[in-house]
mmCIF file of C-alpha atoms and ligand atoms in Angstrom:
data_model
loop_
_atom_site.group_PDB
_atom_site.id
_atom_site.type_symbol
_atom_site.label_atom_id
_atom_site.label_comp_id
_atom_site.label_asym_id
_atom_site.label_seq_id
_atom_site.Cartn_x
_atom_site.Cartn_y
_atom_site.Cartn_z
ATOM 1 C CA UNK A 1237 102.658 38.325 63.941
ATOM 2 C CA UNK A 1238 101.397 37.335 60.527
ATOM 3 C CA UNK A 1239 97.628 37.665 60.296
ATOM 4 C CA UNK A 1240 95.200 36.831 57.521
ATOM 5 C CA UNK A 1241 92.022 38.908 57.839
ATOM 6 C CA UNK A 1242 89.070 37.384 55.983
ATOM 7 C CA UNK A 1243 86.164 39.242 54.395
ATOM 8 C CA UNK A 1244 83.492 37.821 52.120
ATOM 9 C CA UNK A 1245 80.085 39.418 52.405
ATOM 10 C CA UNK A 1246 78.812 42.952 52.936
ATOM 11 C CA UNK A 1247 78.499 42.919 56.746
ATOM 12 C CA UNK A 1248 82.114 41.732 57.074
ATOM 13 C CA UNK A 1249 83.707 44.844 55.623
ATOM 14 C CA UNK A 1250 82.854 47.316 58.401
ATOM 15 C CA UNK A 1251 83.931 44.748 61.015
ATOM 16 C CA UNK A 1252 87.366 43.979 59.569
ATOM 17 C CA UNK A 1253 88.142 47.585 58.507
ATOM 18 C CA UNK A 1254 89.126 48.959 61.952
ATOM 19 C CA UNK A 1255 91.071 45.787 62.832
ATOM 20 C CA UNK A 1256 92.989 45.701 59.569
ATOM 21 C CA UNK A 1257 93.785 49.413 59.651
ATOM 22 C CA UNK A 1258 95.156 49.277 63.210
ATOM 23 C CA UNK A 1259 97.239 46.224 62.343
ATOM 24 C CA UNK A 1260 98.680 48.016 59.316
ATOM 25 C CA UNK A 1261 99.776 50.907 61.520
ATOM 26 C CA UNK A 1262 101.469 48.690 64.088
ATOM 27 C CA UNK A 1263 105.028 47.368 63.889
ATOM 28 C CA UNK A 1264 104.040 44.113 65.519
ATOM 29 C CA UNK A 1265 101.402 42.869 63.058
ATOM 30 C CA UNK A 1266 101.791 41.920 59.438
ATOM 31 C CA UNK A 1267 98.177 41.813 58.177
ATOM 32 C CA UNK A 1268 97.051 40.347 54.851
ATOM 33 C CA UNK A 1269 93.531 41.025 53.583
ATOM 34 C CA UNK A 1270 91.743 38.173 51.808
ATOM 35 C CA UNK A 1271 88.373 38.717 50.081
ATOM 36 C CA UNK A 1272 86.572 35.476 49.253
ATOM 37 C CA UNK A 1273 84.290 37.169 46.711
ATOM 38 C CA UNK A 1274 81.071 35.825 48.283
ATOM 39 C CA UNK A 1275 79.649 39.264 47.545
ATOM 40 C CA UNK A 1276 80.932 40.657 44.287
ATOM 41 C CA UNK A 1277 78.548 43.355 42.957
ATOM 42 C CA UNK A 1278 80.126 46.795 43.081
ATOM 43 C CA UNK A 1279 77.307 47.982 45.361
ATOM 44 C CA UNK A 1280 77.692 45.010 47.715
ATOM 45 C CA UNK A 1281 81.476 45.090 47.931
ATOM 46 C CA UNK A 1282 83.808 47.572 46.156
ATOM 47 C CA UNK A 1283 81.924 50.654 47.381
ATOM 48 C CA UNK A 1284 82.597 49.611 50.973
ATOM 49 C CA UNK A 1285 86.327 49.306 50.442
ATOM 50 C CA UNK A 1286 86.444 52.860 49.121
ATOM 51 C CA UNK A 1287 84.251 54.348 51.859
ATOM 52 C CA UNK A 1288 85.935 52.478 54.699
ATOM 53 C CA UNK A 1289 89.333 53.431 53.263
ATOM 54 C CA UNK A 1290 90.385 49.822 53.132
ATOM 55 C CA UNK A 1291 93.230 48.812 50.844
ATOM 56 C CA UNK A 1292 92.448 46.589 47.867
ATOM 57 C CA UNK A 1293 92.410 42.990 49.093
ATOM 58 C CA UNK A 1294 95.818 41.337 48.807
ATOM 59 C CA UNK A 1295 94.065 38.222 47.542
ATOM 60 C CA UNK A 1296 90.662 37.936 45.853
ATOM 61 C CA UNK A 1297 89.317 34.379 45.680
ATOM 62 C CA UNK A 1298 86.328 35.221 43.453
ATOM 63 C CA UNK A 1299 84.039 32.420 44.650
ATOM 64 C CA UNK A 1300 80.734 34.215 43.869
ATOM 65 C CA UNK A 1301 77.242 32.834 44.463
ATOM 66 C CA UNK A 1302 76.109 29.231 44.676
ATOM 67 C CA UNK A 1303 74.376 26.787 46.981
ATOM 68 C CA UNK A 1304 75.661 26.705 50.557
ATOM 69 C CA UNK A 1305 77.805 23.651 49.869
ATOM 70 C CA UNK A 1306 79.162 25.071 46.637
ATOM 71 C CA UNK A 1307 80.002 28.436 48.139
ATOM 72 C CA UNK A 1308 81.553 27.029 51.327
ATOM 73 C CA UNK A 1309 83.534 24.390 49.437
ATOM 74 C CA UNK A 1310 84.795 26.893 46.870
ATOM 75 C CA UNK A 1311 86.183 29.146 49.612
ATOM 76 C CA UNK A 1312 87.817 26.160 51.327
ATOM 77 C CA UNK A 1313 89.533 24.831 48.221
ATOM 78 C CA UNK A 1314 90.851 28.238 47.202
ATOM 79 C CA UNK A 1315 91.935 29.468 50.602
ATOM 80 C CA UNK A 1316 93.698 26.251 51.533
ATOM 81 C CA UNK A 1317 96.339 26.730 48.842
ATOM 82 C CA UNK A 1318 96.874 30.296 49.917
ATOM 83 C CA UNK A 1319 97.158 29.529 53.640
ATOM 84 C CA UNK A 1320 99.579 26.667 52.956
ATOM 85 C CA UNK A 1321 101.797 29.068 51.085
ATOM 86 C CA UNK A 1322 101.557 32.024 53.498
ATOM 87 C CA UNK A 1323 101.550 30.112 56.813
ATOM 88 C CA UNK A 1324 100.018 32.903 58.937
ATOM 89 C CA UNK A 1325 100.033 32.726 62.740
ATOM 90 C CA UNK A 1326 96.351 33.586 63.015
ATOM 91 C CA UNK A 1327 93.357 33.775 60.680
ATOM 92 C CA UNK A 1328 90.824 36.404 61.796
ATOM 93 C CA UNK A 1329 87.197 35.821 60.788
ATOM 94 C CA UNK A 1330 84.150 37.942 61.610
ATOM 95 C CA UNK A 1331 80.417 37.340 61.860
ATOM 96 C CA UNK A 1332 78.534 34.316 60.606
ATOM 97 C CA UNK A 1333 78.535 34.129 56.829
ATOM 98 C CA UNK A 1334 79.553 31.115 54.747
ATOM 99 C CA UNK A 1335 83.021 32.608 54.195
ATOM 100 C CA UNK A 1336 83.499 32.715 57.992
ATOM 101 C CA UNK A 1337 83.064 28.987 58.578
ATOM 102 C CA UNK A 1338 84.832 28.036 55.338
ATOM 103 C CA UNK A 1339 88.002 29.961 56.211
ATOM 104 C CA UNK A 1340 87.944 28.797 59.844
ATOM 105 C CA UNK A 1341 87.570 25.127 59.033
ATOM 106 C CA UNK A 1342 90.359 25.252 56.470
ATOM 107 C CA UNK A 1343 92.735 27.150 58.757
ATOM 108 C CA UNK A 1344 92.239 24.979 61.810
ATOM 109 C CA UNK A 1345 92.974 21.790 59.840
ATOM 110 C CA UNK A 1346 96.250 23.334 58.692
ATOM 111 C CA UNK A 1347 97.146 23.942 62.337
ATOM 112 C CA UNK A 1348 96.565 27.715 62.085
ATOM 113 C CA UNK A 1349 94.828 29.437 64.985
ATOM 114 C CA UNK A 1350 91.448 31.043 64.311
ATOM 115 C CA UNK A 1351 90.243 34.230 65.967
ATOM 116 C CA UNK A 1352 86.470 34.723 65.738
ATOM 117 C CA UNK A 1353 85.223 38.269 66.129
ATOM 118 C CA UNK A 1354 81.549 38.449 67.210
ATOM 119 C CA UNK A 1355 81.654 35.003 68.797
ATOM 120 C CA UNK A 1356 78.993 33.429 70.998
ATOM 121 C CA UNK A 1357 75.868 34.995 69.518
ATOM 122 C CA UNK A 1358 73.020 32.470 69.379
ATOM 123 C CA UNK A 1359 69.496 32.747 67.990
ATOM 124 C CA UNK A 1360 68.888 29.132 69.046
ATOM 125 C CA UNK A 1361 67.294 28.674 65.646
ATOM 126 C CA UNK A 1362 69.174 26.011 63.748
ATOM 127 C CA UNK A 1363 67.166 26.555 60.573
ATOM 128 C CA UNK A 1364 69.204 29.748 60.063
ATOM 129 C CA UNK A 1365 72.366 29.061 58.048
ATOM 130 C CA UNK A 1366 74.127 31.733 60.110
ATOM 131 C CA UNK A 1367 73.415 29.881 63.376
ATOM 132 C CA UNK A 1368 75.159 26.775 62.038
ATOM 133 C CA UNK A 1369 78.087 28.912 60.883
ATOM 134 C CA UNK A 1370 78.329 30.552 64.327
ATOM 135 C CA UNK A 1371 78.227 27.327 66.346
ATOM 136 C CA UNK A 1372 80.795 25.572 64.165
ATOM 137 C CA UNK A 1373 83.178 28.524 63.934
ATOM 138 C CA UNK A 1374 83.115 29.056 67.696
ATOM 139 C CA UNK A 1375 83.788 25.403 68.410
ATOM 140 C CA UNK A 1376 87.090 25.449 66.488
ATOM 141 C CA UNK A 1377 88.344 28.954 67.331
ATOM 142 C CA UNK A 1378 91.249 29.682 69.639
ATOM 143 C CA UNK A 1379 90.284 33.291 70.354
ATOM 144 C CA UNK A 1380 86.595 34.105 70.861
ATOM 145 C CA UNK A 1381 85.940 37.844 70.900
ATOM 146 C CA UNK A 1382 82.450 38.619 72.206
ATOM 147 C CA UNK A 1383 80.308 41.724 71.842
ATOM 148 C CA UNK A 1384 77.818 41.217 74.665
ATOM 149 C CA UNK A 1385 77.350 39.210 77.867
ATOM 150 C CA UNK A 1386 75.014 36.677 76.208
ATOM 151 C CA UNK A 1387 77.895 35.700 73.914
ATOM 152 C CA UNK A 1388 80.085 34.915 76.904
ATOM 153 C CA UNK A 1389 77.323 32.955 78.650
ATOM 154 C CA UNK A 1390 76.475 30.920 75.532
ATOM 155 C CA UNK A 1391 80.083 29.890 74.999
ATOM 156 C CA UNK A 1392 80.537 28.844 78.628
ATOM 157 C CA UNK A 1393 77.313 26.809 78.362
ATOM 158 C CA UNK A 1394 78.732 25.081 75.280
ATOM 159 C CA UNK A 1395 81.850 24.088 77.187
ATOM 160 C CA UNK A 1396 84.363 26.548 75.702
ATOM 161 C CA UNK A 1397 87.273 27.218 78.090
ATOM 162 C CA UNK A 1398 86.927 30.659 79.609
ATOM 163 C CA UNK A 1399 90.583 31.469 78.908
ATOM 164 C CA UNK A 1400 89.674 31.571 75.207
ATOM 165 C CA UNK A 1401 86.788 34.035 75.593
ATOM 166 C CA UNK A 1402 87.372 37.798 75.588
ATOM 167 C CA UNK A 1403 84.603 40.376 76.058
ATOM 168 C CA UNK A 1404 85.957 43.185 73.871
ATOM 169 C CA UNK A 1405 82.876 45.078 72.673
ATOM 170 C CA UNK A 1406 81.652 45.617 69.147
ATOM 171 C CA UNK A 1407 83.902 46.325 66.158
ATOM 172 C CA UNK A 1408 80.914 47.278 64.007
ATOM 173 C CA UNK A 1409 80.313 50.132 66.430
ATOM 174 C CA UNK A 1410 84.003 51.110 66.099
ATOM 175 C CA UNK A 1411 83.344 51.690 62.401
ATOM 176 C CA UNK A 1412 80.083 53.493 63.054
ATOM 177 C CA UNK A 1413 81.677 55.906 65.521
ATOM 178 C CA UNK A 1414 84.558 56.549 63.164
ATOM 179 C CA UNK A 1415 82.358 57.326 60.147
ATOM 180 C CA UNK A 1416 79.292 58.988 61.622
ATOM 181 C CA UNK A 1417 80.480 62.550 61.152
ATOM 182 C CA UNK A 1418 81.512 61.992 57.554
ATOM 183 C CA UNK A 1419 78.174 60.297 56.854
ATOM 184 C CA UNK A 1420 76.245 63.181 58.386
ATOM 185 C CA UNK A 1421 77.817 65.597 55.897
ATOM 186 C CA UNK A 1422 76.179 63.837 52.933
ATOM 187 C CA UNK A 1423 72.883 64.971 51.394
ATOM 188 C CA UNK A 1424 71.534 61.474 50.916
ATOM 189 C CA UNK A 1425 67.931 62.284 51.767
ATOM 190 C CA UNK A 1426 67.852 65.300 49.472
ATOM 191 C CA UNK A 1427 69.261 63.174 46.648
ATOM 192 C CA UNK A 1428 66.308 60.834 46.840
ATOM 193 C CA UNK A 1429 63.771 63.610 47.341
ATOM 194 C CA UNK A 1430 61.864 62.112 50.265
ATOM 195 C CA UNK A 1431 60.288 63.839 53.227
ATOM 196 C CA UNK A 1432 62.291 64.621 56.371
ATOM 197 C CA UNK A 1433 60.293 62.103 58.391
ATOM 198 C CA UNK A 1434 60.763 58.597 57.074
ATOM 199 C CA UNK A 1435 61.365 54.969 58.008
ATOM 200 C CA UNK A 1436 64.226 52.927 56.563
ATOM 201 C CA UNK A 1437 63.875 49.245 55.699
ATOM 202 C CA UNK A 1438 66.209 46.371 54.789
ATOM 203 C CA UNK A 1439 65.172 42.786 54.123
ATOM 204 C CA UNK A 1440 67.177 39.828 52.885
ATOM 205 C CA UNK A 1441 66.891 36.746 55.182
ATOM 206 C CA UNK A 1442 66.001 33.610 53.198
ATOM 207 C CA UNK A 1443 63.290 32.809 55.789
ATOM 208 C CA UNK A 1444 61.601 36.129 54.944
ATOM 209 C CA UNK A 1445 62.229 36.647 51.276
ATOM 210 C CA UNK A 1446 62.316 33.112 49.854
ATOM 211 C CA UNK A 1447 58.740 32.383 51.005
ATOM 212 C CA UNK A 1448 55.893 34.050 49.107
ATOM 213 C CA UNK A 1449 53.488 33.945 52.020
ATOM 214 C CA UNK A 1450 55.909 35.548 54.471
ATOM 215 C CA UNK A 1451 57.056 38.162 51.987
ATOM 216 C CA UNK A 1452 53.424 39.072 51.211
ATOM 217 C CA UNK A 1453 52.645 39.423 54.926
ATOM 218 C CA UNK A 1454 55.555 41.793 55.434
ATOM 219 C CA UNK A 1455 54.466 43.899 52.470
ATOM 220 C CA UNK A 1456 50.902 43.952 53.725
ATOM 221 C CA UNK A 1457 52.075 45.594 56.978
ATOM 222 C CA UNK A 1458 54.369 47.830 54.993
ATOM 223 C CA UNK A 1459 51.480 49.025 52.893
ATOM 224 C CA UNK A 1460 49.877 50.510 56.030
ATOM 225 C CA UNK A 1461 53.100 51.905 57.446
ATOM 226 C CA UNK A 1462 54.064 53.718 54.251
ATOM 227 C CA UNK A 1463 50.631 55.335 54.133
ATOM 228 C CA UNK A 1464 51.535 56.943 57.482
ATOM 229 C CA UNK A 1465 55.297 57.442 57.120
ATOM 230 C CA UNK A 1466 57.311 57.242 53.874
ATOM 231 C CA UNK A 1467 59.571 54.185 53.757
ATOM 232 C CA UNK A 1468 62.968 54.087 52.036
ATOM 233 C CA UNK A 1469 63.984 50.573 51.028
ATOM 234 C CA UNK A 1470 67.451 49.898 49.582
ATOM 235 C CA UNK A 1471 66.885 46.448 48.178
ATOM 236 C CA UNK A 1472 69.216 43.443 48.505
ATOM 237 C CA UNK A 1473 69.812 41.534 45.208
ATOM 238 C CA UNK A 1474 68.285 38.366 46.712
ATOM 239 C CA UNK A 1475 65.087 40.230 47.645
ATOM 240 C CA UNK A 1476 64.801 41.948 44.274
ATOM 241 C CA UNK A 1477 65.114 38.572 42.577
ATOM 242 C CA UNK A 1478 62.437 37.000 44.799
ATOM 243 C CA UNK A 1479 59.910 39.851 44.387
ATOM 244 C CA UNK A 1480 60.191 39.293 40.665
ATOM 245 C CA UNK A 1481 60.024 35.516 41.045
ATOM 246 C CA UNK A 1482 56.799 35.685 43.110
ATOM 247 C CA UNK A 1483 55.206 38.295 40.820
ATOM 248 C CA UNK A 1484 54.904 40.800 43.657
ATOM 249 C CA UNK A 1485 56.293 43.753 41.722
ATOM 250 C CA UNK A 1486 52.869 45.311 41.097
ATOM 251 C CA UNK A 1487 51.850 45.094 44.755
ATOM 252 C CA UNK A 1488 55.052 46.871 45.654
ATOM 253 C CA UNK A 1489 54.723 49.448 42.862
ATOM 254 C CA UNK A 1490 51.239 50.370 44.123
ATOM 255 C CA UNK A 1491 52.704 51.676 47.398
ATOM 256 C CA UNK A 1492 53.236 55.319 46.580
ATOM 257 C CA UNK A 1493 55.306 56.173 49.638
ATOM 258 C CA UNK A 1494 57.604 53.188 49.393
ATOM 259 C CA UNK A 1495 60.872 54.278 47.780
ATOM 260 C CA UNK A 1496 62.883 51.351 46.498
ATOM 261 C CA UNK A 1497 66.582 52.066 45.917
ATOM 262 C CA UNK A 1498 69.519 49.983 44.807
ATOM 263 C CA UNK A 1499 71.777 48.827 47.695
ATOM 264 C CA UNK A 1500 73.416 51.851 49.303
ATOM 265 C CA UNK A 1501 77.008 52.291 50.328
ATOM 266 C CA UNK A 1502 78.051 52.402 53.968
ATOM 267 C CA UNK A 1503 78.103 56.187 54.363
ATOM 268 C CA UNK A 1504 74.768 56.978 52.635
ATOM 269 C CA UNK A 1505 73.119 54.167 54.571
ATOM 270 C CA UNK A 1506 74.553 55.469 57.830
ATOM 271 C CA UNK A 1507 73.338 58.932 56.910
ATOM 272 C CA UNK A 1508 69.775 57.690 56.383
ATOM 273 C CA UNK A 1509 69.815 55.395 59.411
ATOM 274 C CA UNK A 1510 70.900 58.177 61.738
ATOM 275 C CA UNK A 1511 68.103 60.436 60.452
ATOM 276 C CA UNK A 1512 65.296 57.845 60.269
ATOM 277 C CA UNK A 1513 62.330 57.777 62.631
ATOM 278 C CA UNK A 1514 62.659 54.019 62.781
ATOM 279 C CA UNK A 1515 64.176 50.999 61.052
ATOM 280 C CA UNK A 1516 62.429 47.877 59.799
ATOM 281 C CA UNK A 1517 64.927 45.092 59.263
ATOM 282 C CA UNK A 1518 65.887 41.444 59.450
ATOM 283 C CA UNK A 1519 69.601 42.237 59.574
ATOM 284 C CA UNK A 1520 71.737 41.438 62.607
ATOM 285 C CA UNK A 1521 74.070 44.425 62.439
ATOM 286 C CA UNK A 1522 71.307 46.997 62.073
ATOM 287 C CA UNK A 1523 69.781 45.878 65.382
ATOM 288 C CA UNK A 1524 73.095 46.871 66.963
ATOM 289 C CA UNK A 1525 73.656 50.079 65.023
ATOM 290 C CA UNK A 1526 70.165 51.396 65.842
ATOM 291 C CA UNK A 1527 70.716 50.574 69.510
ATOM 292 C CA UNK A 1528 73.887 52.658 69.464
ATOM 293 C CA UNK A 1529 72.101 55.491 67.618
ATOM 294 C CA UNK A 1530 69.032 55.191 69.893
ATOM 295 C CA UNK A 1531 66.683 54.844 66.952
ATOM 296 C CA UNK A 1532 63.775 52.387 67.304
ATOM 297 C CA UNK A 1533 64.203 49.158 65.368
ATOM 298 C CA UNK A 1534 61.497 46.675 64.402
ATOM 299 C CA UNK A 1535 63.153 43.326 63.759
ATOM 300 C CA UNK A 1536 61.104 41.243 61.342
ATOM 301 C CA UNK A 1537 62.123 37.920 62.877
ATOM 302 C CA UNK A 1538 60.934 35.625 65.656
ATOM 303 C CA UNK A 1539 64.300 35.562 67.424
ATOM 304 C CA UNK A 1540 67.530 37.466 67.750
ATOM 305 C CA UNK A 1541 71.087 36.403 68.504
ATOM 306 C CA UNK A 1542 71.663 39.906 69.892
ATOM 307 C CA UNK A 1543 69.402 40.058 72.991
ATOM 308 C CA UNK A 1544 71.237 43.044 74.485
ATOM 309 C CA UNK A 1545 69.611 45.217 71.799
ATOM 310 C CA UNK A 1546 66.236 44.362 73.341
ATOM 311 C CA UNK A 1547 67.318 44.416 77.005
ATOM 312 C CA UNK A 1548 69.099 47.767 76.852
ATOM 313 C CA UNK A 1549 68.552 49.077 73.367
ATOM 314 C CA UNK A 1550 65.805 50.107 70.988
ATOM 315 C CA UNK A 1551 65.031 46.792 69.365
ATOM 316 C CA UNK A 1552 61.651 45.022 69.250
ATOM 317 C CA UNK A 1553 61.169 41.552 67.846
ATOM 318 C CA UNK A 1554 57.954 41.798 65.863
ATOM 319 C CA UNK A 1555 58.065 38.699 63.638
ATOM 320 C CA UNK A 1556 56.246 38.783 60.309
ATOM 321 C CA UNK A 1557 52.555 38.878 61.245
ATOM 322 C CA UNK A 1558 51.138 42.213 60.015
ATOM 323 C CA UNK A 1559 49.271 42.776 63.280
ATOM 324 C CA UNK A 1560 52.446 42.451 65.358
ATOM 325 C CA UNK A 1561 54.485 44.589 63.006
ATOM 326 C CA UNK A 1562 51.874 47.349 63.264
ATOM 327 C CA UNK A 1563 51.727 47.027 67.046
ATOM 328 C CA UNK A 1564 55.507 47.451 67.164
ATOM 329 C CA UNK A 1565 55.265 50.385 64.811
ATOM 330 C CA UNK A 1566 52.785 52.182 67.045
ATOM 331 C CA UNK A 1567 54.899 51.511 70.126
ATOM 332 C CA UNK A 1568 57.995 52.907 68.401
ATOM 333 C CA UNK A 1569 56.168 55.990 67.160
ATOM 334 C CA UNK A 1570 54.858 56.649 70.664
ATOM 335 C CA UNK A 1571 58.417 57.241 71.830
ATOM 336 C CA UNK A 1572 58.758 54.152 74.018
ATOM 337 C CA UNK A 1573 62.547 53.916 73.770
ATOM 338 C CA UNK A 1574 63.678 57.184 75.251
ATOM 339 C CA UNK A 1575 65.498 55.524 78.135
ATOM 340 C CA UNK A 1576 67.469 53.063 76.063
ATOM 341 C CA UNK A 1577 71.181 52.606 76.772
ATOM 342 C CA UNK A 1578 74.323 51.862 74.816
ATOM 343 C CA UNK A 1579 75.595 48.380 75.767
ATOM 344 C CA UNK A 1580 78.861 48.005 77.718
ATOM 345 C CA UNK A 1581 82.081 48.374 75.707
ATOM 346 C CA UNK A 1582 80.346 49.580 72.549
ATOM 347 C CA UNK A 1583 82.680 52.527 72.749
ATOM 348 C CA UNK A 1584 84.780 52.557 69.588
ATOM 349 C CA UNK A 1585 87.734 50.679 71.133
ATOM 350 C CA UNK A 1586 86.843 47.038 70.486
ATOM 351 C CA UNK A 1587 89.374 46.627 67.661
ATOM 352 C CA UNK A 1588 92.124 48.083 69.847
ATOM 353 C CA UNK A 1589 91.298 45.537 72.573
ATOM 354 C CA UNK A 1590 91.459 42.712 70.040
ATOM 355 C CA UNK A 1591 94.926 43.772 68.903
ATOM 356 C CA UNK A 1592 96.157 44.004 72.490
ATOM 357 C CA UNK A 1593 94.912 40.496 73.292
ATOM 358 C CA UNK A 1594 96.445 38.973 70.161
ATOM 359 C CA UNK A 1595 99.725 40.740 70.945
ATOM 360 C CA UNK A 1596 99.780 39.674 74.587
ATOM 361 C CA UNK A 1597 99.007 36.024 73.926
ATOM 362 C CA UNK A 1598 101.465 35.618 71.035
HETATM 363 C C1 LIG B 1246 74.810 36.589 53.079
HETATM 364 C C2 LIG B 1246 74.975 35.910 54.444
HETATM 365 C C3 LIG B 1246 74.074 36.600 55.463
HETATM 366 C C4 LIG B 1246 74.313 38.094 55.492
HETATM 367 C C5 LIG B 1246 74.134 38.639 54.084
HETATM 368 C C6 LIG B 1246 74.345 40.124 53.985
HETATM 369 C C7 LIG B 1246 75.450 33.501 54.416
HETATM 370 C C8 LIG B 1246 74.896 32.172 54.688
HETATM 371 N N1 LIG B 1246 74.570 34.526 54.393
HETATM 372 O O1 LIG B 1246 73.476 36.372 52.640
HETATM 373 O O2 LIG B 1246 74.341 36.080 56.738
HETATM 374 O O3 LIG B 1246 73.423 38.712 56.385
HETATM 375 O O4 LIG B 1246 75.079 37.969 53.229
HETATM 376 O O5 LIG B 1246 74.019 40.566 52.717
HETATM 377 O O6 LIG B 1246 76.642 33.640 54.252
HETATM 378 N N2 LIG B 1246 73.921 38.359 45.019
HETATM 379 C C9 LIG B 1246 74.204 39.238 44.018
HETATM 380 N N3 LIG B 1246 75.335 40.000 44.140
HETATM 381 C C10 LIG B 1246 76.188 39.886 45.192
HETATM 382 C C11 LIG B 1246 75.880 38.963 46.194
HETATM 383 C C12 LIG B 1246 74.753 38.214 46.104
HETATM 384 O O7 LIG B 1246 73.465 39.378 43.053
HETATM 385 O O8 LIG B 1246 77.201 40.606 45.237
HETATM 386 C C13 LIG B 1246 72.686 37.560 44.922
HETATM 387 C C14 LIG B 1246 72.892 36.246 44.207
HETATM 388 O O9 LIG B 1246 71.747 35.969 43.497
HETATM 389 C C15 LIG B 1246 73.025 35.264 45.359
HETATM 390 C C16 LIG B 1246 72.111 35.870 46.400
HETATM 391 O O10 LIG B 1246 72.227 37.284 46.236
HETATM 392 O O11 LIG B 1246 72.686 33.976 45.014
HETATM 393 C C17 LIG B 1246 72.456 35.507 47.812
HETATM 394 O O12 LIG B 1246 73.836 35.778 48.105
HETATM 395 P P1 LIG B 1246 74.590 34.917 49.214
HETATM 396 O O13 LIG B 1246 75.982 35.389 49.374
HETATM 397 O O14 LIG B 1246 74.401 33.461 48.939
HETATM 398 O O15 LIG B 1246 73.764 35.206 50.536
HETATM 399 P P2 LIG B 1246 73.078 36.536 51.119
HETATM 400 O O16 LIG B 1246 71.605 36.373 51.022
HETATM 401 O O17 LIG B 1246 73.675 37.785 50.547
#
């Protein structure tokens, strides 16, 4: 079975890695790895290939940054030629980035089946570009691999035939389980010289970082948190650019216990995450990883497409109002999440289940 596995942006790499590797080892699959180049900085891309022991991409489309239309269109134009030439049986896409919808839309119009890994997640917030990418990708996919019950329920509600939906678990957790031991052997904390007790933060959503008012509110709460607990903040290129653009660099520099780092690789980040007292984030994947690791997570958003992380896990939606962020912080520090659970099928075998289903339905 000839498969094209698509990656484009940072959160795609750890999702495709276990799928691609298992396909390479099998006699049945012939996998080809295509990197769209949506993320291109060494720290946002290459590092992950090395750490996840992924082969160099077979094809690199090099689309780079641009507006949504430019980026999506560039992937479509470039991948169409390649798919026409290769004629794969299935194109596998993951997550909800622009490369995901671009590759799916191109493939389906060439009569190639699309398999969407992490299907069905819904924030019900259509101002998020990712929500649009999720809805559209799901509506044209032939295989919908879901990570949690809400994904299944959302797809049924949207009229997707249940024969196309497969509850397989979470491939991001496959990668986490596989790499946790290796990550724990690193001395990441010692390298950055911070205290043993610390919080870890990531921030990159346009709704948070492209708006001066919102960004200032988040940093106002952060100013209080870092006075209590040092905060390590590997900064996304978008966020770094916007802090500069809004002239907030001095505010940030005045926070003595806020340690800003360049984006970290997968293993150092996993090392810090597994040792942190809590996470502050607007990422989707980190809500899931902290739930698996049973580390409290404050999600700096008003909604989540991953409700299981709140129902069973360690996640709290705190939004961006300083008062609510601090309330969430106090709750987390008071040890409120000791009885959290790991969601069903987040067991390290999701990628294996995906391969079995693709094989069986060939
Ligand atoms: C994208 C995804 C988002 C995902 C995030 C993870 C979409 C719509 N968004 O957002 O869902 O959570 O990736 O990081 O697909 N930049 C660099 N170097 C890079 C990549 C980006 O400097 O390697 C800068 C550029 O200025 C670029 C900006 O970051 O314009 C935003 O990059 P882009 O790929 O458009 O979206 P992300 O914010 O990274």
